[in-house]
PDB file of C-alpha atoms in Angstrom:
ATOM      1  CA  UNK A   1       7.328 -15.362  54.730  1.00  0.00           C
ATOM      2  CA  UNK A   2       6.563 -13.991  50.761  1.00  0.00           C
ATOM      3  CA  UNK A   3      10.189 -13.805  49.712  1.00  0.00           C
ATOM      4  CA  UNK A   4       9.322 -10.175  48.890  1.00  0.00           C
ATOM      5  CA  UNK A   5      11.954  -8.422  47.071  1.00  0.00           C
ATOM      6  CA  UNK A   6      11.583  -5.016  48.371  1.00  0.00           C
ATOM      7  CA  UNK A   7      12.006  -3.119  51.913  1.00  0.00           C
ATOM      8  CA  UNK A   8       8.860  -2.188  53.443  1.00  0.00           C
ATOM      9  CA  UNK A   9       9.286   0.734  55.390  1.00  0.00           C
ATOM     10  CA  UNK A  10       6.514   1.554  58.533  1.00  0.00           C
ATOM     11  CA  UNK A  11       5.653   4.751  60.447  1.00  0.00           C
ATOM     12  CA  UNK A  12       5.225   3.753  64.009  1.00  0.00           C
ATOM     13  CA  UNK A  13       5.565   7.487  64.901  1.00  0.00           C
ATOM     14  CA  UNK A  14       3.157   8.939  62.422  1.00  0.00           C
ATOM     15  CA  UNK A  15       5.835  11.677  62.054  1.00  0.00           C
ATOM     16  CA  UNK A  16       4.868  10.909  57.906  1.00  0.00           C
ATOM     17  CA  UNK A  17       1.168  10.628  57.903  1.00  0.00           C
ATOM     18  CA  UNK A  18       0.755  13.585  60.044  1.00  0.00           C
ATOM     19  CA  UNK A  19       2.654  15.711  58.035  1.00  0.00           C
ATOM     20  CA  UNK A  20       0.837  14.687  54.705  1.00  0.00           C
ATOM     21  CA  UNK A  21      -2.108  15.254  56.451  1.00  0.00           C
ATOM     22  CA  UNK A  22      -3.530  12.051  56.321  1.00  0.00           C
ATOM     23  CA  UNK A  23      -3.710  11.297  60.100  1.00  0.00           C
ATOM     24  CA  UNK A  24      -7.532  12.114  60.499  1.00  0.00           C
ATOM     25  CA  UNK A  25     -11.028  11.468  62.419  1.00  0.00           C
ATOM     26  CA  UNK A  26     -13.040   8.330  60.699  1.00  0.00           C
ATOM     27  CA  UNK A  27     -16.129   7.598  61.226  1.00  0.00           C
ATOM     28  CA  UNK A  28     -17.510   3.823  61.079  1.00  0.00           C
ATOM     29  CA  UNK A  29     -21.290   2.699  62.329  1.00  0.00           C
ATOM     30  CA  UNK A  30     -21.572   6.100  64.675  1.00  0.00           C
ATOM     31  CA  UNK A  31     -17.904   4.822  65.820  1.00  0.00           C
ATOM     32  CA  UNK A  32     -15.232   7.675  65.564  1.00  0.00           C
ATOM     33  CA  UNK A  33     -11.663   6.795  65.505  1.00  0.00           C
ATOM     34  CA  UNK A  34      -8.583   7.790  63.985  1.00  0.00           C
ATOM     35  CA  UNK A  35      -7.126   6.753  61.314  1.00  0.00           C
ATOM     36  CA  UNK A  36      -5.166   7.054  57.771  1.00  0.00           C
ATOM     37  CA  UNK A  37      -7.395   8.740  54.432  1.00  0.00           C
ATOM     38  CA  UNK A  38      -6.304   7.391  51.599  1.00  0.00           C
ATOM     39  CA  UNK A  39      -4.672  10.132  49.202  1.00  0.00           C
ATOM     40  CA  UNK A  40      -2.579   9.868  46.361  1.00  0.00           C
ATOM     41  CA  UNK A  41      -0.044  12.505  45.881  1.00  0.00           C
ATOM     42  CA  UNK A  42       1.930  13.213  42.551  1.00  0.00           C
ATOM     43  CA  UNK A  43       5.191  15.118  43.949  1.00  0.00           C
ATOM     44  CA  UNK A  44       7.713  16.297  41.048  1.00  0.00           C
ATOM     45  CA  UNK A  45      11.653  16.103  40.819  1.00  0.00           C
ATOM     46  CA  UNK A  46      11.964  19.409  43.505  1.00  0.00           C
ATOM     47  CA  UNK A  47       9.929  17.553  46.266  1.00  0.00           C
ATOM     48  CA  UNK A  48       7.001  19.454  45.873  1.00  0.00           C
ATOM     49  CA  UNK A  49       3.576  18.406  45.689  1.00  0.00           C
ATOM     50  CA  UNK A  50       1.635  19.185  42.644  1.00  0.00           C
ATOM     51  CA  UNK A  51      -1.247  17.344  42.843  1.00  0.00           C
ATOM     52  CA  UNK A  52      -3.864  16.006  45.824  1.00  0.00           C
ATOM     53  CA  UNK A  53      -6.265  13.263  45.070  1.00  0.00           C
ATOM     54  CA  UNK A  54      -8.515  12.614  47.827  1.00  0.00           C
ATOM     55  CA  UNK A  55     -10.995   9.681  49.141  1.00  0.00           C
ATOM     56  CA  UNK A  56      -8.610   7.528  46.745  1.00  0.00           C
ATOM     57  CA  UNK A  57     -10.498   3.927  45.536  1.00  0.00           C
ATOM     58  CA  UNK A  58      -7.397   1.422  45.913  1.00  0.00           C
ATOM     59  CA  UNK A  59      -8.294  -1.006  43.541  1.00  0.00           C
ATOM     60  CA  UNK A  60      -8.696   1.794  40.374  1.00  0.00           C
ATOM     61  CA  UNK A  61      -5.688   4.443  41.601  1.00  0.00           C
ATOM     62  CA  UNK A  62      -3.066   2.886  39.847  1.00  0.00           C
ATOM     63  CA  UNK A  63      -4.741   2.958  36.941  1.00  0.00           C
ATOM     64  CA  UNK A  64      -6.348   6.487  37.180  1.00  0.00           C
ATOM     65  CA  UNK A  65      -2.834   8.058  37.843  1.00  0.00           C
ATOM     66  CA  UNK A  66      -1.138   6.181  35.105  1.00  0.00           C
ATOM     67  CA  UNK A  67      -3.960   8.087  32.621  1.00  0.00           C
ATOM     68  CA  UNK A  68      -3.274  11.124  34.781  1.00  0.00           C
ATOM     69  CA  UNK A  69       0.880  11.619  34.541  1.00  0.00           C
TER      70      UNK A  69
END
């Protein structure tokens, strides 16, 4: 439908998002649910994670990790 020139990959399982940790308990208007927290992780040439950013604002993370690395 966008000609987009990339694959988009999905995690129907939430194999990925539970491992990451990011499969959690929301809360919305007294409503709990679950669903994904938005983290950013920076993960170096080895695979390993060296750094967690937490309750991640979409619109600036790109930004705030390109002053970061």
């Amino acid at each position: 439908n966008h000609n987009l020139q990339i694959l988009l990959l999905s995690d129907e399982s939430l194999d990925t998002v539970k491992a990451y940790d990011v499969w959690q308990e929301k809360s919305n208007y007294g409503k709990k649910y679950m669903g994904i927290v938005r983290t950013t992780y920076i993960i170096n040439e080895e695979g390993i994670i060296t750094h967690a950013f937490e309750k991640v604002n979409a619109a600036k993370n790109a930004e705030e990790m390109l002053k970061f690395i």
